[in-house]
Amino acid sequence: MSSNIPNITLSNGVEIPQIGLGVFRVNDPQVVVDSVVDAVKAGYRHIDTASFYGNEAAVGDGVRQSGVPRQDLFVTSKVWNNIRGYQETIDQFNRSLSLLGFDYLDLYLIHWPAAGYEENWRAMEDLYHAGKIRAIGVSNFEPRHIEHLMASATVSPMINQVETHPYLQQNEVHEYCEINHIVHEAWSPLGGGKSDVLSDPAIVDLAAKHHKSAAQIVLRWHVQRGEVVIPKSVHQQRIEENADIFDFSLTPEEMRTIATLDRNGRVGSDPNDEAFLKRSTTYDNQNHK
């Protein structure tokens, strides 16, 4: 299956495919491999993992079994909150690289703004300058976290990956990212299992009107907002469907209709929850994207 997934250009000129495959909570290595292979067959060229997910090795295997050269794929990983400190970050990056079986990463993110992320960033800047990472960014950062980071940083984040969907539209973060030339990347773009986004009457009506699925309507909304999206699925048909959103568009009025659905409906952890950020440094909970 050929792909017409467009790329978005990051502030340093590196291109990231606008749709990627998420693999959070996919624990069976063979399922991870099969999902990556199915996604690449469906035209995906972007895979998003993290050390916290425990499946980097399987992602690497999937990339190698996909039949597409490594340099034609865009792979992201992330450093978890239990890793803080300059050398610790270098060591964790090298562990991720070894598990993946790669000699470089396309994108490396600080997973959450837990205390001490400044030293993560200093290490990531050096890895970036050394050519080990093509782009660096953050995840789950509020504007205030980025402002704090930039007080000591020499390289600006190129991406901020945050929970985003019609019930949590992140308009303040979105506007901040646009102003500061940071690409907004959406995790849980369909609202997650705890959300009713895909059964919302407004979304269902638009799906019927366009002869598309509710998921395709929501992903199209993200794309038209200029966001990168990483929907997760282990089902080949759904993986294909999630990328098949470039043969229609939502009108400005339809985009405004979806805009009215925003309700601060967070399904994941809150980056303003200091107790979670502190607790997460002990690596004791796998409920946090």
PDB file of C-alpha atoms in Angstrom:
ATOM      1  CA  MET A   1       0.000   0.000   0.000  1.00  0.00           C
ATOM      2  CA  SER A   2       1.531   3.317  -1.018  1.00  0.00           C
ATOM      3  CA  SER A   3       1.564   6.264   1.348  1.00  0.00           C
ATOM      4  CA  ASN A   4       0.562   9.852   0.902  1.00  0.00           C
ATOM      5  CA  ILE A   5       1.323  10.797   4.510  1.00  0.00           C
ATOM      6  CA  PRO A   6       2.894  14.253   4.384  1.00  0.00           C
ATOM      7  CA  ASN A   7       5.921  15.400   6.346  1.00  0.00           C
ATOM      8  CA  ILE A   8       6.149  18.376   8.676  1.00  0.00           C
ATOM      9  CA  THR A   9       9.438  20.273   8.791  1.00  0.00           C
ATOM     10  CA  LEU A  10      10.920  20.823  12.236  1.00  0.00           C
ATOM     11  CA  SER A  11      12.717  24.039  13.185  1.00  0.00           C
ATOM     12  CA  ASN A  12      16.106  22.498  12.275  1.00  0.00           C
ATOM     13  CA  GLY A  13      14.938  21.358   8.823  1.00  0.00           C
ATOM     14  CA  VAL A  14      14.452  17.669   9.707  1.00  0.00           C
ATOM     15  CA  GLU A  15      11.183  16.251   8.358  1.00  0.00           C
ATOM     16  CA  ILE A  16       8.819  14.151  10.488  1.00  0.00           C
ATOM     17  CA  PRO A  17       5.939  12.164   8.963  1.00  0.00           C
ATOM     18  CA  GLN A  18       2.660  13.645  10.197  1.00  0.00           C
ATOM     19  CA  ILE A  19       1.201  10.247  11.147  1.00  0.00           C
ATOM     20  CA  GLY A  20       3.121   7.674  13.153  1.00  0.00           C
ATOM     21  CA  LEU A  21       2.398   4.402  14.914  1.00  0.00           C
ATOM     22  CA  GLY A  22       2.197   4.504  18.711  1.00  0.00           C
ATOM     23  CA  VAL A  23       3.151   1.367  20.671  1.00  0.00           C
ATOM     24  CA  PHE A  24       2.346   2.315  24.280  1.00  0.00           C
ATOM     25  CA  ARG A  25       1.143  -0.688  26.306  1.00  0.00           C
ATOM     26  CA  VAL A  26       1.880  -3.150  23.512  1.00  0.00           C
ATOM     27  CA  ASN A  27       3.811  -5.651  25.604  1.00  0.00           C
ATOM     28  CA  ASP A  28       3.991  -8.799  23.462  1.00  0.00           C
ATOM     29  CA  PRO A  29       7.163  -8.506  21.372  1.00  0.00           C
ATOM     30  CA  GLN A  30       5.684 -10.371  18.397  1.00  0.00           C
ATOM     31  CA  VAL A  31       2.610  -8.118  18.396  1.00  0.00           C
ATOM     32  CA  VAL A  32       4.916  -5.094  18.381  1.00  0.00           C
ATOM     33  CA  VAL A  33       6.920  -6.509  15.462  1.00  0.00           C
ATOM     34  CA  ASP A  34       3.762  -7.349  13.506  1.00  0.00           C
ATOM     35  CA  SER A  35       2.270  -3.897  14.153  1.00  0.00           C
ATOM     36  CA  VAL A  36       5.410  -2.141  12.943  1.00  0.00           C
ATOM     37  CA  VAL A  37       5.585  -4.334   9.829  1.00  0.00           C
ATOM     38  CA  ASP A  38       1.867  -3.781   9.112  1.00  0.00           C
ATOM     39  CA  ALA A  39       2.243  -0.034   9.585  1.00  0.00           C
ATOM     40  CA  VAL A  40       5.204   0.207   7.234  1.00  0.00           C
ATOM     41  CA  LYS A  41       3.281  -1.836   4.657  1.00  0.00           C
ATOM     42  CA  ALA A  42       0.424   0.649   5.032  1.00  0.00           C
ATOM     43  CA  GLY A  43       2.764   3.533   4.233  1.00  0.00           C
ATOM     44  CA  TYR A  44       3.785   4.656   7.724  1.00  0.00           C
ATOM     45  CA  ARG A  45       7.355   5.855   8.044  1.00  0.00           C
ATOM     46  CA  HIS A  46       7.207   6.975  11.690  1.00  0.00           C
ATOM     47  CA  ILE A  47       7.240   4.808  14.842  1.00  0.00           C
ATOM     48  CA  ASP A  48       6.997   6.200  18.404  1.00  0.00           C
ATOM     49  CA  THR A  49       8.319   4.240  21.387  1.00  0.00           C
ATOM     50  CA  ALA A  50       9.955   4.965  24.773  1.00  0.00           C
ATOM     51  CA  SER A  51      12.199   3.255  27.294  1.00  0.00           C
ATOM     52  CA  PHE A  52       9.197   3.192  29.663  1.00  0.00           C
ATOM     53  CA  TYR A  53       7.176   1.067  27.233  1.00  0.00           C
ATOM     54  CA  GLY A  54       9.646  -1.816  27.472  1.00  0.00           C
ATOM     55  CA  ASN A  55       9.346  -2.608  23.761  1.00  0.00           C
ATOM     56  CA  GLU A  56      12.250  -0.803  22.093  1.00  0.00           C
ATOM     57  CA  ALA A  57      13.933  -4.099  21.113  1.00  0.00           C
ATOM     58  CA  ALA A  58      10.756  -5.312  19.394  1.00  0.00           C
ATOM     59  CA  VAL A  59      10.377  -1.980  17.587  1.00  0.00           C
ATOM     60  CA  GLY A  60      13.927  -2.383  16.272  1.00  0.00           C
ATOM     61  CA  ASP A  61      13.142  -5.910  15.134  1.00  0.00           C
ATOM     62  CA  GLY A  62       9.998  -4.667  13.389  1.00  0.00           C
ATOM     63  CA  VAL A  63      11.975  -1.988  11.582  1.00  0.00           C
ATOM     64  CA  ARG A  64      14.493  -4.562  10.363  1.00  0.00           C
ATOM     65  CA  GLN A  65      11.739  -6.950   9.245  1.00  0.00           C
ATOM     66  CA  SER A  66       9.785  -4.214   7.468  1.00  0.00           C
ATOM     67  CA  GLY A  67      11.923  -4.325   4.340  1.00  0.00           C
ATOM     68  CA  VAL A  68      12.319  -0.531   4.341  1.00  0.00           C
ATOM     69  CA  PRO A  69      15.820   0.892   4.908  1.00  0.00           C
ATOM     70  CA  ARG A  70      16.411   2.353   8.378  1.00  0.00           C
ATOM     71  CA  GLN A  71      17.218   5.762   6.913  1.00  0.00           C
ATOM     72  CA  ASP A  72      13.747   5.954   5.347  1.00  0.00           C
ATOM     73  CA  LEU A  73      12.023   5.560   8.720  1.00  0.00           C
ATOM     74  CA  PHE A  74      11.594   8.057  11.546  1.00  0.00           C
ATOM     75  CA  VAL A  75      11.875   6.525  15.036  1.00  0.00           C
ATOM     76  CA  THR A  76      11.274   8.316  18.336  1.00  0.00           C
ATOM     77  CA  SER A  77      12.162   7.224  21.857  1.00  0.00           C
ATOM     78  CA  LYS A  78      12.002   8.970  25.225  1.00  0.00           C
ATOM     79  CA  VAL A  79      13.915   9.135  28.503  1.00  0.00           C
ATOM     80  CA  TRP A  80      11.799   8.301  31.561  1.00  0.00           C
ATOM     81  CA  ASN A  81      11.506  10.255  34.817  1.00  0.00           C
ATOM     82  CA  ASN A  82      13.739   7.910  36.855  1.00  0.00           C
ATOM     83  CA  ILE A  83      16.689   9.009  34.716  1.00  0.00           C
ATOM     84  CA  ARG A  84      18.035  12.399  35.717  1.00  0.00           C
ATOM     85  CA  GLY A  85      21.569  13.734  35.470  1.00  0.00           C
ATOM     86  CA  TYR A  86      23.870  14.351  32.508  1.00  0.00           C
ATOM     87  CA  GLN A  87      25.787  11.058  32.373  1.00  0.00           C
ATOM     88  CA  GLU A  88      22.716   9.047  33.371  1.00  0.00           C
ATOM     89  CA  THR A  89      20.914  10.459  30.330  1.00  0.00           C
ATOM     90  CA  ILE A  90      23.802   9.582  28.009  1.00  0.00           C
ATOM     91  CA  ASP A  91      23.845   6.057  29.421  1.00  0.00           C
ATOM     92  CA  GLN A  92      20.075   5.636  29.049  1.00  0.00           C
ATOM     93  CA  PHE A  93      20.186   6.907  25.472  1.00  0.00           C
ATOM     94  CA  ASN A  94      22.885   4.361  24.672  1.00  0.00           C
ATOM     95  CA  ARG A  95      20.793   1.596  26.281  1.00  0.00           C
ATOM     96  CA  SER A  96      17.807   2.565  24.119  1.00  0.00           C
ATOM     97  CA  LEU A  97      19.981   2.682  21.027  1.00  0.00           C
ATOM     98  CA  SER A  98      21.402  -0.759  21.832  1.00  0.00           C
ATOM     99  CA  LEU A  99      17.935  -2.260  22.399  1.00  0.00           C
ATOM    100  CA  LEU A 100      16.694  -0.787  19.131  1.00  0.00           C
ATOM    101  CA  GLY A 101      19.823  -1.964  17.342  1.00  0.00           C
ATOM    102  CA  PHE A 102      20.344   1.457  15.751  1.00  0.00           C
ATOM    103  CA  ASP A 103      23.307   3.787  15.521  1.00  0.00           C
ATOM    104  CA  TYR A 104      21.191   6.952  15.745  1.00  0.00           C
ATOM    105  CA  LEU A 105      17.692   8.117  16.680  1.00  0.00           C
ATOM    106  CA  ASP A 106      15.519  10.486  14.687  1.00  0.00           C
ATOM    107  CA  LEU A 107      13.888  12.047  17.748  1.00  0.00           C
ATOM    108  CA  TYR A 108      14.563  11.808  21.482  1.00  0.00           C
ATOM    109  CA  LEU A 109      12.194  13.334  24.033  1.00  0.00           C
ATOM    110  CA  ILE A 110      12.170  14.058  27.765  1.00  0.00           C
ATOM    111  CA  HIS A 111       9.086  12.038  28.698  1.00  0.00           C
ATOM    112  CA  TRP A 112       7.744  14.263  31.536  1.00  0.00           C
ATOM    113  CA  PRO A 113       8.853  17.490  33.264  1.00  0.00           C
ATOM    114  CA  ALA A 114       9.925  15.734  36.479  1.00  0.00           C
ATOM    115  CA  ALA A 115      12.503  17.671  38.502  1.00  0.00           C
ATOM    116  CA  GLY A 116      16.007  17.715  37.058  1.00  0.00           C
ATOM    117  CA  TYR A 117      15.071  17.741  33.372  1.00  0.00           C
ATOM    118  CA  GLU A 118      17.597  20.529  32.709  1.00  0.00           C
ATOM    119  CA  GLU A 119      20.441  18.004  32.899  1.00  0.00           C
ATOM    120  CA  ASN A 120      18.578  15.622  30.597  1.00  0.00           C
ATOM    121  CA  TRP A 121      18.411  18.414  28.086  1.00  0.00           C
ATOM    122  CA  ARG A 122      22.085  19.331  28.397  1.00  0.00           C
ATOM    123  CA  ALA A 123      23.006  15.721  27.592  1.00  0.00           C
ATOM    124  CA  MET A 124      20.523  15.607  24.717  1.00  0.00           C
ATOM    125  CA  GLU A 125      21.958  18.807  23.246  1.00  0.00           C
ATOM    126  CA  ASP A 126      25.404  17.191  23.211  1.00  0.00           C
ATOM    127  CA  LEU A 127      24.041  13.980  21.637  1.00  0.00           C
ATOM    128  CA  TYR A 128      22.280  16.134  19.036  1.00  0.00           C
ATOM    129  CA  HIS A 129      25.445  18.080  18.240  1.00  0.00           C
ATOM    130  CA  ALA A 130      27.349  14.766  18.001  1.00  0.00           C
ATOM    131  CA  GLY A 131      24.913  13.538  15.337  1.00  0.00           C
ATOM    132  CA  LYS A 132      23.483  10.724  17.472  1.00  0.00           C
ATOM    133  CA  ILE A 133      19.991  12.284  17.421  1.00  0.00           C
ATOM    134  CA  ARG A 134      18.516  14.146  14.456  1.00  0.00           C
ATOM    135  CA  ALA A 135      16.035  16.148  16.557  1.00  0.00           C
ATOM    136  CA  ILE A 136      15.315  16.654  20.256  1.00  0.00           C
ATOM    137  CA  GLY A 137      12.178  17.651  22.081  1.00  0.00           C
ATOM    138  CA  VAL A 138       9.969  17.289  25.120  1.00  0.00           C
ATOM    139  CA  SER A 139       6.766  15.510  26.068  1.00  0.00           C
ATOM    140  CA  ASN A 140       4.006  16.586  28.447  1.00  0.00           C
ATOM    141  CA  PHE A 141       5.602  19.996  28.971  1.00  0.00           C
ATOM    142  CA  GLU A 142       3.468  23.035  29.754  1.00  0.00           C
ATOM    143  CA  PRO A 143       4.667  26.405  28.409  1.00  0.00           C
ATOM    144  CA  ARG A 144       6.115  27.266  31.833  1.00  0.00           C
ATOM    145  CA  HIS A 145       8.265  24.132  31.756  1.00  0.00           C
ATOM    146  CA  ILE A 146       9.626  25.057  28.323  1.00  0.00           C
ATOM    147  CA  GLU A 147      10.290  28.624  29.459  1.00  0.00           C
ATOM    148  CA  HIS A 148      12.236  27.284  32.446  1.00  0.00           C
ATOM    149  CA  LEU A 149      14.178  24.909  30.204  1.00  0.00           C
ATOM    150  CA  MET A 150      15.064  27.674  27.749  1.00  0.00           C
ATOM    151  CA  ALA A 151      16.628  29.759  30.514  1.00  0.00           C
ATOM    152  CA  SER A 152      19.653  27.437  30.360  1.00  0.00           C
ATOM    153  CA  ALA A 153      19.256  25.665  27.006  1.00  0.00           C
ATOM    154  CA  THR A 154      21.261  26.385  23.860  1.00  0.00           C
ATOM    155  CA  VAL A 155      18.947  24.386  21.553  1.00  0.00           C
ATOM    156  CA  SER A 156      15.182  24.936  21.516  1.00  0.00           C
ATOM    157  CA  PRO A 157      12.871  21.909  21.651  1.00  0.00           C
ATOM    158  CA  MET A 158      11.693  20.961  18.171  1.00  0.00           C
ATOM    159  CA  ILE A 159       8.616  19.010  19.340  1.00  0.00           C
ATOM    160  CA  ASN A 160       6.303  18.952  22.337  1.00  0.00           C
ATOM    161  CA  GLN A 161       4.319  15.701  22.482  1.00  0.00           C
ATOM    162  CA  VAL A 162       1.233  16.125  24.674  1.00  0.00           C
ATOM    163  CA  GLU A 163      -2.133  14.448  25.213  1.00  0.00           C
ATOM    164  CA  THR A 164      -4.450  16.075  22.679  1.00  0.00           C
ATOM    165  CA  HIS A 165      -7.890  15.164  21.349  1.00  0.00           C
ATOM    166  CA  PRO A 166     -11.258  16.899  20.853  1.00  0.00           C
ATOM    167  CA  TYR A 167     -12.024  16.715  24.590  1.00  0.00           C
ATOM    168  CA  LEU A 168      -8.568  18.121  25.534  1.00  0.00           C
ATOM    169  CA  GLN A 169      -7.581  20.446  22.716  1.00  0.00           C
ATOM    170  CA  GLN A 170      -4.586  22.049  24.440  1.00  0.00           C
ATOM    171  CA  ASN A 171      -5.185  25.411  22.776  1.00  0.00           C
ATOM    172  CA  GLU A 172      -2.794  27.303  25.055  1.00  0.00           C
ATOM    173  CA  VAL A 173      -0.019  24.773  24.438  1.00  0.00           C
ATOM    174  CA  HIS A 174      -0.861  24.697  20.715  1.00  0.00           C
ATOM    175  CA  GLU A 175      -0.596  28.478  20.383  1.00  0.00           C
ATOM    176  CA  TYR A 176       2.617  28.610  22.425  1.00  0.00           C
ATOM    177  CA  CYS A 177       4.176  25.934  20.225  1.00  0.00           C
ATOM    178  CA  GLU A 178       3.168  27.741  17.031  1.00  0.00           C
ATOM    179  CA  ILE A 179       4.640  31.032  18.237  1.00  0.00           C
ATOM    180  CA  ASN A 180       7.897  29.344  19.266  1.00  0.00           C
ATOM    181  CA  HIS A 181       8.298  27.136  16.162  1.00  0.00           C
ATOM    182  CA  ILE A 182       7.777  23.931  18.165  1.00  0.00           C
ATOM    183  CA  VAL A 183       5.760  21.194  16.452  1.00  0.00           C
ATOM    184  CA  HIS A 184       2.739  20.044  18.456  1.00  0.00           C
ATOM    185  CA  GLU A 185       2.558  16.242  18.512  1.00  0.00           C
ATOM    186  CA  ALA A 186      -0.560  14.551  19.882  1.00  0.00           C
ATOM    187  CA  TRP A 187      -0.508  11.382  21.973  1.00  0.00           C
ATOM    188  CA  SER A 188      -3.821   9.658  22.656  1.00  0.00           C
ATOM    189  CA  PRO A 189      -5.148  11.553  19.614  1.00  0.00           C
ATOM    190  CA  LEU A 190      -8.416   9.567  19.613  1.00  0.00           C
ATOM    191  CA  GLY A 191      -9.131  10.226  23.269  1.00  0.00           C
ATOM    192  CA  GLY A 192      -7.981   6.948  24.763  1.00  0.00           C
ATOM    193  CA  GLY A 193     -10.034   4.056  26.054  1.00  0.00           C
ATOM    194  CA  LYS A 194     -11.473   6.051  28.960  1.00  0.00           C
ATOM    195  CA  SER A 195     -12.955   8.713  26.687  1.00  0.00           C
ATOM    196  CA  ASP A 196     -16.163   8.879  24.652  1.00  0.00           C
ATOM    197  CA  VAL A 197     -14.668  11.045  21.897  1.00  0.00           C
ATOM    198  CA  LEU A 198     -15.356   8.502  19.144  1.00  0.00           C
ATOM    199  CA  SER A 199     -19.011   8.170  20.123  1.00  0.00           C
ATOM    200  CA  ASP A 200     -19.621  11.898  20.504  1.00  0.00           C
ATOM    201  CA  PRO A 201     -22.704  12.775  18.395  1.00  0.00           C
ATOM    202  CA  ALA A 202     -20.894  15.624  16.620  1.00  0.00           C
ATOM    203  CA  ILE A 203     -18.057  13.304  15.561  1.00  0.00           C
ATOM    204  CA  VAL A 204     -20.466  10.505  14.587  1.00  0.00           C
ATOM    205  CA  ASP A 205     -22.492  12.939  12.440  1.00  0.00           C
ATOM    206  CA  LEU A 206     -19.374  14.143  10.638  1.00  0.00           C
ATOM    207  CA  ALA A 207     -18.269  10.554  10.047  1.00  0.00           C
ATOM    208  CA  ALA A 208     -21.613   9.737   8.403  1.00  0.00           C
ATOM    209  CA  LYS A 209     -21.470  12.895   6.298  1.00  0.00           C
ATOM    210  CA  HIS A 210     -17.980  12.145   4.976  1.00  0.00           C
ATOM    211  CA  HIS A 211     -18.421   8.342   4.780  1.00  0.00           C
ATOM    212  CA  LYS A 212     -15.481   7.930   7.137  1.00  0.00           C
ATOM    213  CA  SER A 213     -14.988   6.412  10.576  1.00  0.00           C
ATOM    214  CA  ALA A 214     -15.137   8.539  13.710  1.00  0.00           C
ATOM    215  CA  ALA A 215     -11.401   7.928  14.183  1.00  0.00           C
ATOM    216  CA  GLN A 216     -10.670   9.227  10.699  1.00  0.00           C
ATOM    217  CA  ILE A 217     -12.652  12.406  11.423  1.00  0.00           C
ATOM    218  CA  VAL A 218     -10.694  13.046  14.608  1.00  0.00           C
ATOM    219  CA  LEU A 219      -7.322  12.339  12.986  1.00  0.00           C
ATOM    220  CA  ARG A 220      -8.222  14.622  10.082  1.00  0.00           C
ATOM    221  CA  TRP A 221      -9.029  17.367  12.618  1.00  0.00           C
ATOM    222  CA  HIS A 222      -5.550  16.981  14.146  1.00  0.00           C
ATOM    223  CA  VAL A 223      -3.858  17.061  10.748  1.00  0.00           C
ATOM    224  CA  GLN A 224      -5.681  20.234   9.733  1.00  0.00           C
ATOM    225  CA  ARG A 225      -4.495  21.839  12.979  1.00  0.00           C
ATOM    226  CA  GLY A 226      -0.939  21.123  11.807  1.00  0.00           C
ATOM    227  CA  GLU A 227      -0.253  18.479  14.447  1.00  0.00           C
ATOM    228  CA  VAL A 228       1.709  15.243  14.245  1.00  0.00           C
ATOM    229  CA  VAL A 229      -0.373  12.280  15.484  1.00  0.00           C
ATOM    230  CA  ILE A 230       0.649   8.831  16.740  1.00  0.00           C
ATOM    231  CA  PRO A 231      -2.502   6.686  16.993  1.00  0.00           C
ATOM    232  CA  LYS A 232      -1.948   3.251  18.515  1.00  0.00           C
ATOM    233  CA  SER A 233      -3.413   0.085  17.055  1.00  0.00           C
ATOM    234  CA  VAL A 234      -2.362  -3.550  16.751  1.00  0.00           C
ATOM    235  CA  HIS A 235      -5.033  -4.327  14.133  1.00  0.00           C
ATOM    236  CA  GLN A 236      -3.905  -4.163  10.519  1.00  0.00           C
ATOM    237  CA  GLN A 237      -7.226  -2.825   9.210  1.00  0.00           C
ATOM    238  CA  ARG A 238      -7.303  -0.028  11.768  1.00  0.00           C
ATOM    239  CA  ILE A 239      -3.648   0.819  11.181  1.00  0.00           C
ATOM    240  CA  GLU A 240      -4.453   1.239   7.485  1.00  0.00           C
ATOM    241  CA  GLU A 241      -7.647   3.176   8.198  1.00  0.00           C
ATOM    242  CA  ASN A 242      -5.874   5.629  10.500  1.00  0.00           C
ATOM    243  CA  ALA A 243      -3.574   6.678   7.652  1.00  0.00           C
ATOM    244  CA  ASP A 244      -6.360   6.925   5.066  1.00  0.00           C
ATOM    245  CA  ILE A 245      -7.390  10.496   5.829  1.00  0.00           C
ATOM    246  CA  PHE A 246      -5.944  12.478   2.953  1.00  0.00           C
ATOM    247  CA  ASP A 247      -8.769  12.101   0.429  1.00  0.00           C
ATOM    248  CA  PHE A 248     -11.146  14.470   2.218  1.00  0.00           C
ATOM    249  CA  SER A 249     -11.053  17.592   4.370  1.00  0.00           C
ATOM    250  CA  LEU A 250     -13.138  19.215   7.061  1.00  0.00           C
ATOM    251  CA  THR A 251     -14.671  22.609   6.314  1.00  0.00           C
ATOM    252  CA  PRO A 252     -13.903  25.595   8.555  1.00  0.00           C
ATOM    253  CA  GLU A 253     -17.402  25.236   9.990  1.00  0.00           C
ATOM    254  CA  GLU A 254     -16.792  21.555  10.760  1.00  0.00           C
ATOM    255  CA  MET A 255     -13.490  22.422  12.430  1.00  0.00           C
ATOM    256  CA  ARG A 256     -15.357  24.995  14.556  1.00  0.00           C
ATOM    257  CA  THR A 257     -17.926  22.336  15.504  1.00  0.00           C
ATOM    258  CA  ILE A 258     -15.169  20.085  16.834  1.00  0.00           C
ATOM    259  CA  ALA A 259     -13.606  23.077  18.605  1.00  0.00           C
ATOM    260  CA  THR A 260     -16.775  23.367  20.725  1.00  0.00           C
ATOM    261  CA  LEU A 261     -16.198  19.874  22.170  1.00  0.00           C
ATOM    262  CA  ASP A 262     -13.219  20.926  24.309  1.00  0.00           C
ATOM    263  CA  ARG A 263     -13.895  20.159  27.996  1.00  0.00           C
ATOM    264  CA  ASN A 264     -10.489  19.684  29.638  1.00  0.00           C
ATOM    265  CA  GLY A 265     -11.194  15.954  29.429  1.00  0.00           C
ATOM    266  CA  ARG A 266      -7.762  14.627  30.301  1.00  0.00           C
ATOM    267  CA  VAL A 267      -7.410  10.812  30.264  1.00  0.00           C
ATOM    268  CA  GLY A 268      -3.719  10.607  31.148  1.00  0.00           C
ATOM    269  CA  SER A 269      -1.639  12.087  33.951  1.00  0.00           C
ATOM    270  CA  ASP A 270      -1.457  15.837  34.491  1.00  0.00           C
ATOM    271  CA  PRO A 271       1.958  17.494  34.031  1.00  0.00           C
ATOM    272  CA  ASN A 272       0.924  19.984  36.720  1.00  0.00           C
ATOM    273  CA  ASP A 273       0.506  17.139  39.243  1.00  0.00           C
ATOM    274  CA  GLU A 274       3.727  17.454  41.219  1.00  0.00           C
ATOM    275  CA  ALA A 275       2.907  14.382  43.325  1.00  0.00           C
ATOM    276  CA  PHE A 276       2.702  12.238  40.181  1.00  0.00           C
ATOM    277  CA  LEU A 277       5.935  13.668  38.799  1.00  0.00           C
ATOM    278  CA  LYS A 278       7.742  12.893  42.040  1.00  0.00           C
ATOM    279  CA  ARG A 279       6.221   9.417  42.343  1.00  0.00           C
ATOM    280  CA  SER A 280       6.977   8.584  38.711  1.00  0.00           C
ATOM    281  CA  THR A 281      10.715   8.859  39.307  1.00  0.00           C
ATOM    282  CA  THR A 282      10.494   5.500  41.094  1.00  0.00           C
ATOM    283  CA  TYR A 283       9.241   3.859  37.880  1.00  0.00           C
ATOM    284  CA  ASP A 284       6.383   2.195  39.754  1.00  0.00           C
ATOM    285  CA  ASN A 285       3.403   2.768  37.488  1.00  0.00           C
ATOM    286  CA  GLN A 286       2.744   2.025  33.822  1.00  0.00           C
ATOM    287  CA  ASN A 287      -0.445   4.078  33.505  1.00  0.00           C
ATOM    288  CA  HIS A 288       1.267   7.193  32.259  1.00  0.00           C
ATOM    289  CA  LYS A 289       1.892   7.781  28.581  1.00  0.00           C
TER     290      LYS A 289
END
